[in-house]
Amino acid sequence: MDNTLNADNFRSSASDSSGIGGQPRGLTTLFFTEMWERFSFYGMKAILFLYMTAKIQEGGLGFTEKDAGPIFGLYASSVYFLPLIGGWLADRYIGAKRATLIGGFIIMLGHFTLAVPTLTFFYLGLFLVSVGTGFLKSNISAMVGDLYDKNDPRRDGGFSIFYMGINIGATIAPPICGYLAQSESFAGVLTRNGIDPRSGWHFGFAAAGIGMGIGLIQYYFGRKRLENVGLPPSERRRVNGDLNSADVSHNTAYIIQLAVIVLFAVGVIGAYAVLNNLADALKYALIPTVLVAGLAAVFLTGIQDKLSTDDWKRVGVIFILFVFSTLFWMGFEQASTSLNAFADKLTDTRIGSWIFPASYLQSVNPGFLIIFAPVFGWIWTKLGKRQPSDPIKFSIGLIFGGLGFVTVAFASSLLGSNPDGSIQTRVTFWWLILVYFCFTVGELCLSPVGLSSMTKLAPAKMVSLMLGVWFLSISMGNYIAGLIAGEFVENSAVLVGIFSKVAMIMIGGGLVLALISPFVNKLVSRPVDVVPIEPA
C-alpha cells in the first residue's frame, strides 16, 4: 500500500462529509476523546478540594483551606499553562495528533495514581494529570480546526458538536465520581465487601481514570479517521509540497529561546526557594514566573516568525483580552474551591428526605451550558451585524460573573452565626444554583469569543501557541482563585467581605473594558467569528 502523503490526500480530510450530519468522520473520534477526557477532568476536580480538606478520619488529607487553596490553585493553573508548552511542541515538532495520544495516556496514569491512598502518590498524580493535559488540551481543539477549510460553512457546526461532547462529559462526571467519593450508600457497599469505607475518594479518582482510558482506546482505534490532520511540521510541509529550509533552520533558534526562558524560570523559582522554602516557591512563585516566561516565549516566537505590523496588532488584542479573561476566570474557577467548600459546609443539600453530596452541584454549570448554549447561538445569529462587539461581550461576561458573587455574598449574610462568628445554620442550595446560572451567562458571553479570537487572530504559524495563551489566562485565573480559596473560613462576615471584593473587581473590570472597547475594536479590521463554548 502506498502511504505517501500528497496535497490531494490532505485536502480530502477538509472535504470529507462521511461523518454524522455531513461532518468529517474524524469529528466523531475527537468528540468522544474530548468527552471522556473532560469526564475525567471534571470528575476529579469535583472532589479534589473536598478530599484535601476532609478530615483524616473521613479518609481525606486533613488540609486546612489555607493550605489546600494554593495547592489546588497550583494544580488547576498548571493544567492550563502547560498547553502553552504542549501547543508549542506540537506546532514545531511532534504534531497535534501525536501530542494528544501522549497526553491522554499520561492523564490516565495520573488519575490511577491518585487512586493510591498515599500523599506521595497524591502529588505525583496531580503532576501527571497536569503534564498530560498540557499535551492534549490545545492540540485536540487545533485538530478540530484542521478538519475544515477556513471558509468551510460546516466549521462552526463542527465546533458546536465537539463542545457539546465536552459539556456532556463535564455534566455526567461529578455525580458519578461524587457518588463514589462521598455518598453513604457507596460507603455501605464498601463496608459490606470488607473495604474501608473511607477509601471512596480513591474510587472516585479511579473512575476518572477509567473514563480517560475509554477515551484513549477509541482515539487509538479511530486514528485512521485523522490520517491527515494534526501532523508534525515535516509531514505538513511535505503534504503541501512546501518544504522550506528556512523553517527547518529555525529549530536551533527556537531551542535556544526555550532554553533561555526555562533557565530564567528555574533561576527565579530557585532563588525564591533559597530565600524562603521550596513549598512556598511552588505555591507562590511558580505561576507568576510561568506567566512572564510564557508571554516572553510568545513575543520571541513572534520576532522569530517575522510577524507583520497587522499581526502584531492582532496579538495586542489577544493580550488585552487576556487580561480581562484572567479577571473572569479568577471568579469563575472558585466554583471548584471556595464555592465547593461553601456547598459542602454551609449549604443545605436536602431535597425532601434525600441529602445529596455537595460535589453534585459541580454539574450545574455544564448542564446549564447544554441548555443555554443553543439559545445564545440563536440570539447572536438573530442579531447578526447588530450583535455586541467582542470586547462588549467580554464586558457583559465579567459583569454577570460579578453578579454571581453578589448573590453568594448575599447568601453568606443569611447564614445564622453564633456569638463567636461560627456558622449555626445553613442556606438552601438554590442560592448556588442562581450563582452558577450567572456564571453560565457570563461564560457564554466571554468564553466563545475568547477561544475563537485565538484561532482567528493568531498568525498562521502560532495557532496552537496562541490557544495556549488563552489557556494561560485561565491558568492565572485558577491560580488567583486558589489563593482566594485559601482565605475561606466558616464565618458569615468574612465570607461576605471576600465575595463582595471579588464581585467589585469583576464588575469594575467589565465596566473598564466597555469604556476602552472602541480602542480595542480599531486594532482589528475584521470581526471575530463566534464558536461554541467549552467549560473552563
Coordinates of C-alpha atoms in Angstrom, one line a residue, residues 87-517:
G87 CA 1.0 23.6 21.8
W88 CA 4.5 24.9 21.0
L89 CA 5.9 21.4 20.9
A90 CA 3.1 20.2 18.6
D91 CA 3.5 23.3 16.3
R92 CA 7.2 22.9 16.0
Y93 CA 8.0 19.1 16.4
I94 CA 5.6 16.3 17.2
G95 CA 2.2 17.4 15.7
A96 CA -1.1 17.7 17.4
K97 CA -2.3 14.1 16.8
R98 CA 0.7 12.5 18.5
A99 CA 0.7 15.1 21.3
T100 CA -3.0 14.2 22.0
L101 CA -2.3 10.5 22.3
I102 CA 0.7 11.1 24.6
G103 CA -1.3 13.4 26.7
G104 CA -4.3 11.1 27.1
F105 CA -2.1 8.3 28.3
I106 CA -0.3 10.4 30.8
I107 CA -3.6 11.8 32.1
M108 CA -4.9 8.2 32.6
L109 CA -1.8 7.3 34.6
G110 CA -2.3 10.4 36.7
H111 CA -5.9 9.5 37.7
F112 CA -5.0 6.0 38.6
T113 CA -2.0 7.3 40.6
L114 CA -4.4 9.4 42.6
A115 CA -6.4 6.3 43.4
V116 CA -3.4 5.1 45.6
P117 CA -4.0 6.5 49.1
T118 CA -0.7 8.0 50.0
L119 CA 0.4 11.6 50.0
T120 CA 3.4 10.9 47.6
F121 CA 1.1 9.4 45.0
F122 CA -1.4 12.2 45.5
Y123 CA 1.2 14.8 44.4
L124 CA 2.5 12.5 41.7
G125 CA -1.0 12.1 40.3
L126 CA -1.6 15.8 40.2
F127 CA 1.7 16.3 38.4
L128 CA 0.9 13.6 35.8
V129 CA -2.6 14.9 35.1
S130 CA -1.2 18.4 34.6
V131 CA 1.5 17.3 32.2
G132 CA -0.9 15.1 30.2
T133 CA -3.4 17.9 29.9
G134 CA -0.7 20.2 28.7
F135 CA -0.1 17.8 25.7
L136 CA -3.8 17.2 25.0
K137 CA -5.7 20.4 25.7
S138 CA -4.9 22.9 23.0
N139 CA -3.9 20.3 20.4
I140 CA -7.2 18.4 20.2
S141 CA -9.0 21.8 19.6
A142 CA -6.5 22.6 16.9
M143 CA -7.2 19.2 15.2
V144 CA -10.9 20.0 15.1
G145 CA -10.0 23.1 13.1
D146 CA -7.7 21.0 10.8
L147 CA -10.7 19.0 9.7
Y148 CA -12.1 22.0 7.8
D149 CA -11.0 24.7 5.4
K150 CA -11.1 28.1 6.9
N151 CA -14.2 29.1 4.9
D152 CA -16.0 25.7 5.3
P153 CA -19.6 26.5 6.3
R154 CA -19.6 23.4 8.5
R155 CA -16.8 24.7 10.7
D156 CA -18.8 26.3 13.5
G157 CA -21.4 23.5 13.4
G158 CA -18.5 21.1 13.9
F159 CA -17.2 23.0 16.9
S160 CA -20.8 23.0 18.3
I161 CA -20.9 19.2 18.1
F162 CA -17.4 19.0 19.6
Y163 CA -18.1 21.2 22.6
M164 CA -21.5 19.5 23.2
G165 CA -19.4 16.4 23.9
I166 CA -17.3 18.4 26.3
N167 CA -20.4 19.6 28.2
I168 CA -21.8 16.1 28.3
G169 CA -18.6 14.8 29.9
A170 CA -18.5 17.7 32.4
T171 CA -22.1 17.2 33.4
I172 CA -22.2 13.4 34.0
A173 CA -18.8 13.2 35.7
P174 CA -19.4 15.0 39.1
P175 CA -22.4 12.8 40.1
I176 CA -20.6 9.6 39.3
C177 CA -17.3 10.5 41.0
G178 CA -19.1 12.4 43.8
Y179 CA -21.3 9.3 44.5
L180 CA -18.2 7.1 44.8
A181 CA -16.3 9.6 46.9
Q182 CA -19.0 11.0 49.3
S183 CA -22.2 9.0 49.3
E184 CA -23.2 6.9 52.3
S185 CA -24.8 4.3 50.1
F186 CA -21.5 3.5 48.3
A187 CA -19.7 3.6 51.7
G188 CA -22.1 0.9 52.8
V189 CA -21.2 -1.2 49.7
L190 CA -17.5 -0.9 50.5
T191 CA -18.2 -1.9 54.2
R192 CA -20.2 -5.0 53.2
N193 CA -17.3 -6.1 51.0
G194 CA -14.7 -5.7 53.7
I195 CA -13.2 -2.5 52.2
D196 CA -12.5 0.6 54.3
P197 CA -15.5 3.0 53.6
R198 CA -13.2 6.0 53.8
S199 CA -11.5 4.9 50.6
G200 CA -14.4 6.1 48.5
W201 CA -12.4 9.2 47.5
H202 CA -9.9 7.0 45.7
F203 CA -12.7 5.0 43.9
G204 CA -13.8 8.4 42.6
F205 CA -10.3 9.2 41.3
A206 CA -10.1 5.7 39.7
A207 CA -13.5 6.3 37.9
A208 CA -11.9 9.4 36.3
G209 CA -9.0 7.3 35.1
I210 CA -11.3 4.7 33.6
G211 CA -13.1 7.5 31.7
M212 CA -9.9 8.7 30.2
G213 CA -8.9 5.1 29.4
I214 CA -12.2 4.7 27.4
G215 CA -11.5 7.9 25.5
L216 CA -7.9 6.8 24.8
I217 CA -9.0 3.4 23.4
Q218 CA -11.5 4.9 21.0
Y219 CA -9.0 7.6 19.9
Y220 CA -6.4 5.0 19.1
F221 CA -8.8 2.8 17.1
G222 CA -10.2 5.8 15.4
R223 CA -6.8 7.2 14.4
K224 CA -7.3 6.4 10.7
R225 CA -10.1 8.9 10.6
L226 CA -7.5 11.5 11.5
E227 CA -4.9 10.4 8.9
N228 CA -4.2 13.9 7.5
V229 CA -4.8 16.2 10.5
G230 CA -2.5 17.1 13.4
L231 CA 0.6 16.3 11.5
P232 CA 4.2 17.3 12.6
P233 CA 5.8 20.2 10.7
S234 CA 7.9 18.0 8.4
E235 CA 4.9 16.0 7.2
R236 CA 2.8 19.1 6.8
R237 CA 5.4 20.7 4.6
R238 CA 5.7 17.5 2.5
V239 CA 2.0 17.2 2.2
N240 CA 1.8 20.7 0.9
G241 CA 4.8 20.3 -1.3
D242 CA 6.3 23.3 0.5
L243 CA 9.5 22.1 2.3
N244 CA 11.0 25.3 3.5
S245 CA 14.6 25.0 4.6
A246 CA 14.3 28.3 6.4
D247 CA 11.7 26.8 8.7
V248 CA 14.0 23.9 9.4
S249 CA 16.9 26.1 10.3
H250 CA 14.7 28.0 12.8
N251 CA 14.7 24.9 15.0
T252 CA 18.0 25.7 16.6
A253 CA 16.9 29.2 17.4
Y254 CA 13.7 28.0 18.9
I255 CA 15.6 25.6 21.2
I256 CA 17.9 28.3 22.3
Q257 CA 15.0 30.6 23.1
L258 CA 13.2 27.8 25.0
A259 CA 16.4 27.0 27.0
V260 CA 16.9 30.7 28.0
I261 CA 13.3 31.0 29.1
V262 CA 13.4 27.8 31.1
L263 CA 16.7 28.8 32.8
F264 CA 15.1 32.1 33.7
A265 CA 12.1 30.4 35.3
V266 CA 14.2 27.9 37.1
G267 CA 16.5 30.7 38.4
V268 CA 13.7 32.8 39.7
I269 CA 11.9 29.9 41.4
G270 CA 15.2 28.6 42.8
A271 CA 16.1 32.0 44.3
Y272 CA 12.7 32.2 45.9
A273 CA 13.1 28.7 47.3
V274 CA 16.5 29.6 48.8
L275 CA 15.2 32.8 50.4
N276 CA 12.0 31.0 51.7
N277 CA 11.4 27.3 51.1
L278 CA 10.6 25.0 48.1
A279 CA 6.9 24.6 49.1
D280 CA 6.3 28.3 49.1
A281 CA 8.2 28.7 45.9
L282 CA 5.9 26.2 44.2
K283 CA 2.8 27.8 45.7
Y284 CA 3.5 31.5 45.2
A285 CA 6.4 32.0 42.7
L286 CA 5.9 29.3 40.1
I287 CA 2.8 30.5 38.3
P288 CA 3.7 34.3 38.2
T289 CA 7.1 33.2 36.8
V290 CA 5.4 30.9 34.2
L291 CA 3.2 33.9 33.2
V292 CA 6.2 36.1 32.5
A293 CA 8.1 33.2 30.8
G294 CA 5.1 32.2 28.7
L295 CA 4.5 35.7 27.4
A296 CA 8.2 36.1 26.7
A297 CA 8.1 32.9 24.6
V298 CA 5.2 34.3 22.6
F299 CA 7.0 37.6 22.0
L300 CA 10.2 35.9 20.9
T301 CA 8.4 33.4 18.7
G302 CA 6.7 36.4 17.0
I303 CA 10.0 38.0 16.3
Q304 CA 11.4 34.7 15.0
D305 CA 8.5 34.3 12.7
K306 CA 8.8 37.9 11.5
L307 CA 5.2 38.9 12.1
S308 CA 3.8 41.8 10.2
T309 CA 2.5 45.0 11.8
D310 CA -1.1 43.8 11.3
D311 CA -0.2 40.5 13.0
W312 CA 1.3 42.4 16.0
K313 CA -1.9 44.5 16.3
R314 CA -3.9 41.3 16.5
V315 CA -1.5 39.8 19.0
G316 CA -2.0 43.0 21.0
V317 CA -5.8 42.5 21.0
I318 CA -5.2 38.9 22.2
F319 CA -3.2 40.3 25.2
I320 CA -5.8 42.9 26.1
L321 CA -8.5 40.2 26.1
F322 CA -6.0 38.0 28.1
V323 CA -6.1 40.5 31.0
F324 CA -9.8 40.7 31.3
S325 CA -10.2 36.9 30.7
T326 CA -7.9 36.4 33.7
L327 CA -10.3 38.5 35.9
F328 CA -13.3 36.4 34.8
W329 CA -11.7 33.1 35.5
M330 CA -10.4 34.3 38.8
G331 CA -14.0 34.4 39.9
F332 CA -15.4 31.6 37.8
E333 CA -12.9 29.0 38.9
Q334 CA -13.8 29.4 42.6
A335 CA -16.7 27.0 41.7
S336 CA -14.3 24.1 42.5
T337 CA -12.8 25.6 45.6
S338 CA -14.4 28.3 47.8
L339 CA -17.9 27.7 46.4
N340 CA -17.4 24.0 46.6
A341 CA -16.5 24.4 50.2
F342 CA -19.4 26.7 50.7
A343 CA -21.7 24.0 49.3
D344 CA -20.2 21.2 51.4
K345 CA -20.1 23.1 54.8
L346 CA -22.6 25.9 54.7
T347 CA -25.3 24.7 52.3
D348 CA -28.4 22.6 53.0
T349 CA -28.4 20.0 50.1
R350 CA -31.6 18.3 51.0
I351 CA -34.4 17.6 48.6
G352 CA -37.2 16.1 50.7
S353 CA -35.6 13.3 52.8
W354 CA -32.7 12.9 50.3
I355 CA -29.4 14.6 51.1
F356 CA -27.1 14.7 48.1
P357 CA -23.3 15.2 48.1
A358 CA -22.1 18.8 47.6
S359 CA -20.0 17.7 44.6
Y360 CA -23.2 17.0 42.6
L361 CA -23.6 20.8 42.3
Q362 CA -20.5 20.9 40.1
S363 CA -22.7 19.5 37.3
V364 CA -25.0 22.6 37.3
N365 CA -22.8 24.9 35.2
P366 CA -22.1 22.4 32.4
G367 CA -25.8 21.3 32.5
F368 CA -26.8 25.0 32.1
L369 CA -24.4 25.2 29.2
I370 CA -26.0 22.4 27.3
I371 CA -29.4 24.1 27.8
F372 CA -28.4 27.7 27.0
A373 CA -25.6 27.5 24.5
P374 CA -28.0 26.9 21.6
V375 CA -30.1 29.8 22.9
F376 CA -27.2 32.2 22.9
G377 CA -26.1 30.9 19.4
W378 CA -29.6 31.7 18.2
I379 CA -29.5 35.2 19.8
W380 CA -26.2 36.1 18.2
T381 CA -27.4 34.8 14.8
K382 CA -30.7 36.7 15.1
L383 CA -28.9 39.9 15.9
G384 CA -26.4 39.5 13.0
K385 CA -24.4 42.6 12.5
R386 CA -26.3 44.3 15.4
Q387 CA -24.8 42.0 18.0
P388 CA -22.3 43.5 20.5
S389 CA -18.6 43.6 19.6
D390 CA -16.3 41.1 21.1
P391 CA -15.0 43.4 23.9
I392 CA -18.5 44.3 24.9
K393 CA -19.4 40.6 25.1
F394 CA -16.4 40.2 27.4
S395 CA -17.6 43.1 29.4
I396 CA -21.1 41.5 29.8
G397 CA -19.5 38.2 30.8
L398 CA -17.5 39.9 33.5
I399 CA -20.5 41.7 34.9
F400 CA -22.6 38.6 35.1
G401 CA -19.7 36.8 36.8
G402 CA -19.6 39.6 39.3
L403 CA -23.4 39.3 39.8
G404 CA -22.8 35.7 40.8
F405 CA -20.6 36.8 43.6
V406 CA -23.1 39.5 44.6
T407 CA -25.5 36.6 45.0
V408 CA -23.2 34.3 47.1
A409 CA -22.2 37.3 49.2
F410 CA -25.9 38.0 50.0
A411 CA -26.4 34.3 50.7
S412 CA -23.5 34.4 53.1
S413 CA -25.1 37.2 55.0
L414 CA -28.1 34.9 55.6
L415 CA -26.1 32.3 57.5
G416 CA -27.0 32.1 61.1
S417 CA -24.0 32.7 63.3
N418 CA -23.0 32.0 66.9
P419 CA -21.6 34.9 69.0
D420 CA -18.0 33.8 68.1
G421 CA -18.9 34.1 64.3
S422 CA -19.1 30.4 63.7
I423 CA -21.9 29.2 61.5
Q424 CA -25.1 27.9 63.2
T425 CA -27.5 27.4 60.3
R426 CA -27.1 26.6 56.5
V427 CA -28.6 28.2 53.5
T428 CA -30.5 26.5 50.7
F429 CA -28.6 25.1 47.7
W430 CA -30.8 27.2 45.4
W431 CA -28.6 30.2 46.1
L432 CA -25.7 28.3 44.4
I433 CA -28.0 27.3 41.5
L434 CA -28.5 31.0 40.9
V435 CA -24.8 31.7 41.2
Y436 CA -24.0 29.1 38.6
F437 CA -26.7 30.5 36.3
C438 CA -25.0 33.9 36.4
F439 CA -21.6 32.2 35.8
T440 CA -23.1 30.4 32.8
V441 CA -24.5 33.5 31.2
G442 CA -21.1 35.2 31.8
E443 CA -19.2 32.2 30.3
L444 CA -21.5 32.1 27.2
C445 CA -20.7 35.8 26.6
L446 CA -17.0 35.6 27.2
S447 CA -15.5 32.1 26.5
P448 CA -16.7 31.5 23.0
V449 CA -15.4 34.9 21.8
G450 CA -12.1 34.3 23.6
L451 CA -11.5 30.9 22.1
S452 CA -12.5 32.0 18.7
S453 CA -10.2 35.1 18.9
M454 CA -7.2 32.9 19.5
T455 CA -7.9 30.8 16.3
K456 CA -8.9 33.7 14.1
L457 CA -6.5 36.4 15.2
A458 CA -3.4 34.2 15.7
P459 CA -0.7 34.3 13.0
A460 CA -0.8 31.1 10.9
K461 CA 2.4 29.5 12.5
M462 CA 1.3 30.3 16.0
V463 CA -2.3 29.0 16.3
S464 CA -1.7 26.2 18.8
L465 CA 0.7 28.6 20.7
M466 CA -2.0 31.3 20.9
L467 CA -4.5 28.8 22.1
G468 CA -2.0 28.1 24.8
V469 CA -2.1 31.9 25.6
W470 CA -5.9 31.7 26.0
F471 CA -5.5 28.7 28.4
L472 CA -2.7 30.7 30.2
S473 CA -5.3 33.3 31.1
I474 CA -7.5 30.5 32.6
S475 CA -4.4 29.3 34.4
M476 CA -3.8 32.7 36.0
G477 CA -7.5 32.8 37.0
N478 CA -7.2 29.4 38.6
Y479 CA -4.1 30.5 40.5
I480 CA -5.7 33.6 41.9
A481 CA -8.9 31.7 42.7
G482 CA -6.8 29.2 44.7
L483 CA -5.2 32.0 46.7
I484 CA -8.7 33.4 47.4
A485 CA -10.0 30.0 48.4
G486 CA -7.2 29.8 51.0
E487 CA -9.0 32.7 52.8
F488 CA -12.2 30.7 53.1
V489 CA -13.4 30.4 56.7
E490 CA -16.8 29.4 58.2
N491 CA -17.6 32.9 59.2
S492 CA -20.5 34.9 57.7
A493 CA -18.9 38.3 57.9
V494 CA -15.6 37.2 56.5
L495 CA -17.3 35.4 53.6
V496 CA -19.4 38.4 52.8
G497 CA -16.3 40.6 52.6
I498 CA -14.3 38.1 50.4
F499 CA -17.1 37.5 47.9
S500 CA -18.0 41.2 47.8
K501 CA -14.5 42.2 46.9
V502 CA -14.4 39.6 44.0
A503 CA -17.8 41.0 42.8
M504 CA -16.4 44.5 42.7
I505 CA -13.3 43.5 40.8
M506 CA -15.2 41.6 38.2
I507 CA -17.9 44.2 37.7
G508 CA -15.3 47.0 37.7
G509 CA -13.2 45.2 35.1
G510 CA -16.3 44.7 32.9
L511 CA -17.1 48.5 33.0
V512 CA -13.4 49.4 32.2
L513 CA -13.4 47.1 29.2
A514 CA -16.7 48.6 28.0
L515 CA -15.1 52.0 28.1
I516 CA -12.0 51.0 26.2
S517 CA -13.8 48.8 23.7

